[in-house]
CSV table of C-alpha atoms in Angstrom, one decimal:
chain,number,residue,atom,x,y,z
O,1,MET,CA,-7.7,14.3,-12.8
O,2,SER,CA,-4.5,13.9,-14.8
O,3,ALA,CA,-4.4,14.2,-18.6
O,4,PRO,CA,-5.4,11.0,-20.4
O,5,ALA,CA,-2.6,8.7,-21.6
O,6,ARG,CA,-1.8,9.4,-25.2
O,7,VAL,CA,-1.4,6.2,-27.2
O,8,LEU,CA,-0.2,5.3,-30.7
O,9,VAL,CA,-1.5,1.9,-31.9
O,10,VAL,CA,0.8,0.1,-34.3
O,11,ASP,CA,-0.5,-3.1,-36.1
O,12,ASP,CA,-0.5,-4.2,-39.7
O,13,SER,CA,-4.1,-5.4,-39.5
O,14,PRO,CA,-6.8,-2.7,-39.8
O,15,THR,CA,-9.2,-5.0,-37.9
O,16,MET,CA,-6.8,-5.4,-35.0
O,17,ARG,CA,-6.0,-1.7,-34.9
O,18,GLY,CA,-9.7,-0.9,-34.7
O,19,LEU,CA,-10.2,-3.5,-31.9
O,20,ILE,CA,-7.3,-2.2,-29.9
O,21,THR,CA,-8.5,1.4,-30.4
O,22,ALA,CA,-12.0,0.5,-29.3
O,23,VAL,CA,-10.8,-1.3,-26.2
O,24,LEU,CA,-8.6,1.6,-25.2
O,25,SER,CA,-11.1,4.4,-26.1
O,26,SER,CA,-13.6,2.8,-23.7
O,27,ASP,CA,-11.5,4.1,-20.9
O,28,PRO,CA,-11.8,7.9,-20.4
O,29,GLU,CA,-8.3,8.0,-19.1
O,30,VAL,CA,-6.8,6.8,-22.4
O,31,ASN,CA,-6.7,8.8,-25.6
O,32,VAL,CA,-5.7,7.0,-28.9
O,33,ILE,CA,-4.1,9.8,-30.8
O,34,GLY,CA,-3.1,7.8,-33.9
O,35,GLN,CA,-2.7,4.5,-35.7
O,36,ALA,CA,0.1,3.1,-37.9
O,37,GLY,CA,0.2,0.0,-40.1
O,38,ASP,CA,4.0,-0.6,-40.1
O,39,ALA,CA,7.2,0.6,-38.6
O,40,LEU,CA,7.7,3.3,-41.3
O,41,GLU,CA,4.3,4.8,-40.6
O,42,ALA,CA,4.9,4.4,-36.9
O,43,ARG,CA,8.2,6.3,-37.0
O,44,GLU,CA,6.6,9.3,-38.7
O,45,ALA,CA,3.7,9.2,-36.3
O,46,ILE,CA,6.0,9.1,-33.2
O,47,LYS,CA,7.8,12.2,-34.5
O,48,ARG,CA,4.6,14.0,-35.3
O,49,LEU,CA,2.4,13.0,-32.3
O,50,ASN,CA,4.9,12.4,-29.5
O,51,PRO,CA,2.7,9.7,-27.8
O,52,ASP,CA,3.1,8.7,-24.1
O,53,VAL,CA,2.8,5.0,-25.0
O,54,VAL,CA,3.0,2.8,-28.1
O,55,THR,CA,1.3,-0.5,-28.6
O,56,LEU,CA,3.3,-2.5,-31.0
O,57,ASP,CA,2.6,-5.6,-33.0
O,58,ILE,CA,5.5,-8.1,-33.4
O,59,GLU,CA,4.8,-9.5,-36.9
O,60,MET,CA,4.6,-6.6,-39.4
O,61,PRO,CA,5.8,-5.9,-43.0
O,62,ASN,CA,8.9,-3.8,-43.8
O,63,MET,CA,10.4,-4.1,-40.3
O,64,ASN,CA,9.3,-6.5,-37.6
O,65,GLY,CA,8.3,-5.3,-34.1
O,66,LEU,CA,11.5,-6.5,-32.4
O,67,ASP,CA,13.8,-4.6,-34.8
O,68,PHE,CA,11.6,-1.5,-34.5
O,69,LEU,CA,11.5,-1.8,-30.7
O,70,GLU,CA,15.3,-1.8,-30.7
O,71,LYS,CA,15.4,1.4,-32.7
O,72,ILE,CA,12.9,3.0,-30.4
O,73,MET,CA,14.9,2.1,-27.3
O,74,THR,CA,18.1,3.3,-28.9
O,75,LEU,CA,16.9,6.5,-30.5
O,76,ARG,CA,13.8,7.6,-28.6
O,77,PRO,CA,13.3,5.5,-25.4
O,78,MET,CA,9.6,5.4,-24.4
O,79,PRO,CA,7.1,2.9,-22.9
O,80,VAL,CA,6.1,0.2,-25.5
O,81,ILE,CA,3.5,-2.5,-24.9
O,82,MET,CA,3.9,-5.5,-27.2
O,83,VAL,CA,0.8,-7.1,-28.7
O,84,SER,CA,1.5,-10.8,-29.6
O,85,THR,CA,-0.2,-13.9,-30.9
O,86,MET,CA,-0.7,-16.5,-28.2
O,87,THR,CA,1.6,-19.0,-29.8
O,88,HIS,CA,5.0,-20.5,-28.9
O,89,ARG,CA,6.6,-18.4,-31.6
O,90,GLY,CA,4.8,-15.3,-30.4
O,91,ALA,CA,5.8,-16.0,-26.8
O,92,GLU,CA,9.5,-16.3,-27.7
O,93,ALA,CA,9.4,-13.0,-29.6
O,94,THR,CA,7.5,-11.2,-26.8
O,95,LEU,CA,10.0,-12.4,-24.2
O,96,ALA,CA,12.8,-11.1,-26.3
O,97,ALA,CA,11.0,-7.8,-26.6
O,98,LEU,CA,10.6,-7.6,-22.8
O,99,GLU,CA,14.4,-8.1,-22.4
O,100,ILE,CA,15.0,-5.4,-25.0
O,101,GLY,CA,13.0,-3.0,-22.8
O,102,ALA,CA,9.3,-3.3,-23.6
O,103,PHE,CA,7.1,-2.2,-20.7
O,104,ASP,CA,4.7,-5.2,-20.9
O,105,CYS,CA,2.9,-7.5,-23.2
O,106,VAL,CA,-0.7,-8.6,-24.0
O,107,GLY,CA,-1.9,-11.5,-26.1
O,108,LYS,CA,-4.1,-11.1,-29.2
O,109,PRO,CA,-7.6,-12.4,-28.4
O,110,GLY,CA,-9.0,-15.7,-29.9
O,111,PRO,CA,-12.4,-16.0,-31.5
O,112,GLY,CA,-15.3,-15.2,-29.2
O,113,GLU,CA,-13.1,-14.1,-26.3
O,114,PRO,CA,-15.4,-12.2,-23.9
O,115,ARG,CA,-12.8,-9.7,-22.7
O,116,PRO,CA,-10.3,-9.0,-25.5
O,117,PHE,CA,-6.9,-7.6,-24.4
O,118,GLY,CA,-7.8,-8.0,-20.7
O,119,ASP,CA,-6.2,-5.2,-18.7
O,120,LEU,CA,-4.5,-3.4,-21.7
O,121,ALA,CA,-6.0,0.0,-20.7
O,122,GLU,CA,-4.6,-0.4,-17.1
O,123,LYS,CA,-1.2,-1.3,-18.5
O,124,VAL,CA,-1.2,1.7,-20.8
O,125,LYS,CA,-2.1,4.0,-18.0
O,126,ALA,CA,0.7,2.5,-15.8
O,127,ALA,CA,3.1,2.8,-18.7
O,128,ALA,CA,2.2,6.5,-19.1
O,129,ARG,CA,2.8,7.2,-15.4
O,130,THR,CA,6.1,5.4,-15.0
O,131,GLN,CA,9.2,7.4,-14.3
O,132,ARG,CA,11.5,4.7,-15.4
O,133,GLN,CA,14.4,5.8,-17.5
O,134,PHE,CA,14.1,3.5,-20.5
O,135,SER,CA,17.5,4.6,-21.8
O,136,GLN,CA,19.4,3.2,-18.8
O,137,PRO,CA,22.0,0.7,-19.9
O,138,ALA,CA,21.6,-2.8,-18.6
O,139,ALA,CA,23.8,-3.6,-15.6
O,140,ALA,CA,26.7,-6.0,-16.1
O,141,VAL,CA,26.0,-9.4,-14.9
O,142,THR,CA,28.4,-10.8,-12.3
O,143,PRO,CA,29.0,-14.5,-12.5
O,144,PRO,CA,27.2,-16.6,-9.8
O,145,PRO,CA,29.2,-18.4,-7.1
O,146,SER,CA,30.3,-21.9,-7.9
O,147,VAL,CA,28.8,-25.0,-6.4
O,148,ALA,CA,31.9,-25.2,-4.2
O,149,GLU,CA,31.6,-21.6,-3.0
O,150,PHE,CA,27.9,-21.8,-2.0
O,151,ARG,CA,26.7,-24.2,0.7
O,152,VAL,CA,23.0,-24.3,0.5
O,153,GLY,CA,20.8,-24.4,3.6
O,154,ARG,CA,17.3,-25.7,4.1
O,155,LYS,CA,15.3,-22.6,3.1
O,156,ILE,CA,12.7,-22.3,0.3
O,157,VAL,CA,12.7,-19.1,-1.8
O,158,ALA,CA,9.4,-17.7,-3.1
O,159,ILE,CA,9.3,-14.8,-5.6
O,160,GLY,CA,6.4,-12.8,-7.0
O,161,SER,CA,6.5,-10.4,-9.9
O,162,SER,CA,4.4,-8.8,-12.6
O,163,THR,CA,5.0,-5.9,-15.0
O,164,GLY,CA,8.8,-5.7,-15.6
O,165,GLY,CA,9.3,-9.1,-14.1
O,166,VAL,CA,11.0,-10.7,-17.1
O,167,GLU,CA,14.0,-8.4,-16.8
O,168,ALA,CA,13.9,-8.5,-13.0
O,169,LEU,CA,13.8,-12.2,-12.7
O,170,ILE,CA,16.6,-12.7,-15.2
O,171,ALA,CA,18.7,-10.2,-13.1
O,172,VAL,CA,18.0,-12.1,-9.9
O,173,LEU,CA,18.3,-15.6,-11.1
O,174,GLN,CA,21.5,-15.1,-13.0
O,175,LYS,CA,23.1,-14.5,-9.6
O,176,PHE,CA,22.0,-18.1,-8.4
O,177,PRO,CA,24.6,-20.9,-8.5
O,178,ALA,CA,23.7,-24.4,-9.9
O,179,ASN,CA,23.0,-25.6,-6.3
O,180,CYS,CA,20.6,-22.8,-5.4
O,181,PRO,CA,17.9,-23.2,-2.8
O,182,PRO,CA,14.5,-24.6,-4.1
O,183,THR,CA,12.8,-21.6,-5.6
O,184,VAL,CA,9.1,-21.1,-6.6
O,185,ILE,CA,8.0,-18.2,-8.7
O,186,THR,CA,4.7,-16.7,-9.7
O,187,GLN,CA,5.0,-14.2,-12.6
O,188,HIS,CA,1.9,-12.7,-14.0
O,189,MET,CA,2.0,-13.7,-17.7
O,190,PRO,CA,-0.4,-14.9,-20.4
O,191,PRO,CA,-1.0,-18.6,-20.9
O,192,THR,CA,1.5,-20.3,-23.2
O,193,PHE,CA,4.1,-17.6,-22.4
O,194,THR,CA,5.4,-19.2,-19.1
O,195,LYS,CA,6.7,-22.4,-20.8
O,196,SER,CA,8.8,-20.3,-23.2
O,197,PHE,CA,9.9,-18.1,-20.3
O,198,ALA,CA,11.0,-21.1,-18.2
O,199,GLU,CA,12.9,-22.4,-21.2
O,200,ARG,CA,14.6,-19.0,-21.7
O,201,LEU,CA,15.5,-18.8,-18.0
O,202,ASN,CA,16.9,-22.3,-18.1
O,203,ARG,CA,19.2,-21.3,-20.9
O,204,LEU,CA,20.4,-18.1,-19.2
O,205,CYS,CA,20.8,-19.3,-15.6
O,206,ALA,CA,23.0,-21.9,-13.9
O,207,PRO,CA,20.2,-23.8,-12.0
O,208,VAL,CA,17.5,-25.9,-13.7
O,209,VAL,CA,14.5,-23.8,-14.5
O,210,GLN,CA,11.2,-25.4,-15.4
O,211,GLU,CA,7.5,-24.7,-15.5
O,212,ALA,CA,6.0,-26.1,-12.4
O,213,THR,CA,4.0,-29.4,-12.6
O,214,ASP,CA,1.6,-30.8,-10.0
O,215,GLY,CA,3.4,-33.0,-7.6
O,216,ALA,CA,7.0,-31.9,-8.6
O,217,ARG,CA,9.3,-32.3,-5.6
O,218,LEU,CA,11.1,-29.1,-4.5
O,219,GLU,CA,14.8,-29.9,-5.0
O,220,ILE,CA,18.1,-28.0,-4.5
O,221,GLY,CA,19.3,-26.5,-7.8
O,222,LYS,CA,15.8,-26.2,-9.3
O,223,ILE,CA,13.5,-23.2,-9.9
O,224,TYR,CA,9.8,-23.7,-10.6
O,225,LEU,CA,7.8,-21.2,-12.5
O,226,ALA,CA,4.0,-21.1,-12.1
O,227,PRO,CA,2.2,-21.9,-15.4
O,228,GLY,CA,0.0,-19.1,-16.6
O,229,GLY,CA,-3.7,-19.2,-16.9
O,230,GLU,CA,-5.8,-21.9,-15.4
O,231,ARG,CA,-4.4,-22.7,-11.9
O,232,HIS,CA,-2.5,-21.3,-8.9
O,233,LEU,CA,0.8,-22.5,-7.7
O,234,GLN,CA,1.1,-23.6,-4.1
O,235,VAL,CA,3.6,-25.6,-2.1
O,236,SER,CA,2.7,-28.4,0.3
O,237,GLY,CA,4.0,-31.7,1.6
O,238,GLY,CA,5.5,-31.2,5.1
O,239,SER,CA,9.0,-32.7,5.2
O,240,ALA,CA,8.9,-33.5,1.5
O,241,PRO,CA,7.7,-30.3,-0.1
O,242,CYS,CA,6.3,-30.3,-3.6
O,243,CYS,CA,4.4,-28.1,-6.0
O,244,ARG,CA,0.7,-28.1,-6.2
O,245,LEU,CA,-1.4,-26.6,-9.0
O,246,VAL,CA,-4.8,-25.8,-7.6
O,247,ASP,CA,-8.1,-24.9,-9.2
O,248,ARG,CA,-9.4,-21.7,-7.6
O,249,ALA,CA,-11.0,-18.4,-8.8
O,250,PRO,CA,-8.6,-15.6,-9.6
O,251,VAL,CA,-7.2,-13.8,-6.5
O,252,ASN,CA,-6.5,-10.0,-6.8
O,253,GLY,CA,-7.6,-10.5,-10.5
O,254,HIS,CA,-4.8,-13.0,-11.2
O,255,ARG,CA,-4.4,-16.7,-11.7
O,256,PRO,CA,-1.8,-17.7,-10.8
O,257,SER,CA,-1.7,-15.3,-7.8
O,258,VAL,CA,1.4,-14.3,-5.8
O,259,ASP,CA,-0.7,-14.1,-2.6
O,260,VAL,CA,-1.8,-17.8,-3.1
O,261,LEU,CA,1.9,-18.9,-3.4
O,262,PHE,CA,3.1,-16.8,-0.5
O,263,ASP,CA,0.3,-18.0,1.8
O,264,SER,CA,1.2,-21.6,1.1
O,265,VAL,CA,4.9,-21.0,1.7
O,266,ALA,CA,4.2,-19.2,5.0
O,267,GLU,CA,2.1,-22.2,6.2
O,268,LEU,CA,4.6,-24.9,4.9
O,269,ALA,CA,8.0,-23.4,5.7
O,270,GLY,CA,7.5,-20.5,8.2
O,271,ARG,CA,10.9,-19.2,9.2
O,272,ASN,CA,12.6,-21.6,6.8
O,273,ALA,CA,11.7,-19.4,3.8
O,274,VAL,CA,12.7,-16.2,2.0
O,275,GLY,CA,10.0,-14.2,0.3
O,276,VAL,CA,10.7,-11.6,-2.5
O,277,ILE,CA,8.4,-9.2,-4.2
O,278,LEU,CA,9.5,-7.6,-7.4
O,279,THR,CA,8.2,-5.0,-9.8
O,280,GLY,CA,4.5,-5.1,-10.8
O,281,MET,CA,1.2,-3.3,-11.0
O,282,GLY,CA,-1.4,-3.7,-8.2
O,283,ARG,CA,-1.1,-5.3,-4.8
O,284,ASP,CA,-0.9,-9.0,-5.5
O,285,GLY,CA,1.6,-10.6,-3.1
O,286,ALA,CA,1.6,-7.9,-0.5
O,287,ALA,CA,-0.7,-9.6,2.0
O,288,GLY,CA,0.9,-13.0,1.4
O,289,LEU,CA,4.4,-11.5,2.0
O,290,LEU,CA,3.2,-10.1,5.3
O,291,LYS,CA,1.9,-13.5,6.3
O,292,MET,CA,5.3,-14.9,5.5
O,293,ARG,CA,7.0,-12.3,7.6
O,294,HIS,CA,4.7,-13.0,10.5
O,295,ALA,CA,5.5,-16.7,10.2
O,296,GLY,CA,9.2,-15.8,10.6
O,297,ALA,CA,10.4,-15.8,7.0
O,298,ARG,CA,12.9,-13.2,5.8
O,299,THR,CA,11.3,-10.8,3.3
O,300,LEU,CA,12.8,-8.6,0.6
O,301,GLY,CA,11.2,-6.0,-1.8
O,302,GLN,CA,12.6,-4.3,-4.9
O,303,ASN,CA,13.1,-0.6,-4.3
O,304,GLU,CA,11.2,2.1,-6.2
O,305,LYS,CA,14.2,3.4,-8.2
O,306,THR,CA,14.8,0.1,-9.9
O,307,CYS,CA,11.1,-1.0,-10.4
O,308,VAL,CA,9.4,-0.7,-13.8
O,309,VAL,CA,6.2,-0.3,-11.8
O,310,TYR,CA,6.5,0.4,-8.1
O,311,GLY,CA,3.1,-1.1,-7.3
O,312,MET,CA,3.2,-4.5,-5.6
O,313,PRO,CA,6.5,-3.7,-3.7
O,314,ARG,CA,5.1,-0.4,-2.6
O,315,VAL,CA,1.9,-1.9,-1.1
O,316,ALA,CA,4.0,-4.6,0.6
O,317,HIS,CA,6.3,-2.0,2.0
O,318,GLU,CA,3.4,0.1,3.3
O,319,LEU,CA,1.9,-3.0,5.0
O,320,GLY,CA,5.1,-3.7,6.8
O,321,ALA,CA,5.6,-7.0,4.9
O,322,VAL,CA,9.1,-6.0,3.6
O,323,GLU,CA,12.0,-6.4,5.9
O,324,GLN,CA,14.5,-4.9,3.5
O,325,GLN,CA,14.1,-2.8,0.3
O,326,LEU,CA,16.9,-3.3,-2.1
O,327,PRO,CA,17.9,-2.3,-5.6
O,328,LEU,CA,17.4,-5.1,-8.2
O,329,THR,CA,21.1,-5.6,-8.6
O,330,ALA,CA,21.5,-6.5,-4.9
O,331,ILE,CA,18.5,-8.9,-4.4
O,332,GLY,CA,20.0,-12.1,-5.9
O,333,GLU,CA,23.1,-11.8,-3.6
O,334,GLU,CA,21.0,-11.1,-0.6
O,335,ILE,CA,18.8,-14.1,-1.2
O,336,LEU,CA,22.0,-16.3,-1.3
O,337,LYS,CA,23.2,-14.7,2.0
O,338,LEU,CA,19.9,-15.5,3.7
O,339,THR,CA,19.7,-19.1,2.4
O,340,ALA,CA,23.3,-20.2,2.8
O,341,ALA,CA,24.1,-22.9,5.3
O,342,ARG,CA,25.8,-21.8,8.5
O,343,LYS,CA,29.4,-22.9,8.9
O,344,GLU,CA,28.6,-25.4,11.6
O,345,GLY,CA,25.8,-27.0,9.6
O,346,THR,CA,22.7,-26.2,7.7
O,347,GLU,CA,20.1,-23.8,8.9
């Protein structure tokens, strides 16, 4: 057995610090080695204790969590998990933190929540294991092709991601032109966060990005992000495909689930689809991607070197679901190659 993950808990609320500590300490593979009430205390504790992982509140006195995270990533890069309120403001700040380089995020629990902080311990252990170089500079973004340069075919794109997916999806979707193929995405994310994330992607990318709604028609130039929490995203509709939000139990511990989305794309589109699995913990999406490949779809997986967590792509690769493994910087362009119309007409 490897040594327990050593964690520093940073939150201005003594009650919240105690709750996070209790949740993490219930896992024998996690060791909470210290607590801090603000950024100044946290800075000294990091120097003194050298933790493997830090959990960091966003709203704190003296210096907020975003400013402190930037200092950590600049001066002493390490895995940081953000702890945020489940509000629109909290979601916006958390998404900014994930872009800065936070490993993942969890929402603060509401009153009477039966399982506060969900899979925080698993995220901490994954963060402690990761070999990611947090100090790597972000790659320069090349501009997407113009509408005139890209002739879209008839394929649907389906993307699944989890831990590290915020940065990964931005990197992929910023390569898409305004007339990109219809694209559906399931990203594991707390409820209320997906609406803010869709709005953020819409500002950063050339196509229209929106949170998926039940019955929304899949259209060229539009990207649909599964809402977090209550339902799964599927596609259906034969010759007039649309989004469907369905009530089902969690699959692989997730709702929405990447497998549910990929299964529906395999059944609806078959060879007229491209499936992509990006960074993430666990195995959600691997079986669905294999089903897509068996149905004739083209399938891509993010390679180990560029993943924050090489979990979902690894399992998909081992199952034989991934046709090509590529670095993150190459995935967007490869999707466009696979979905472009042929010169003599559309695919």
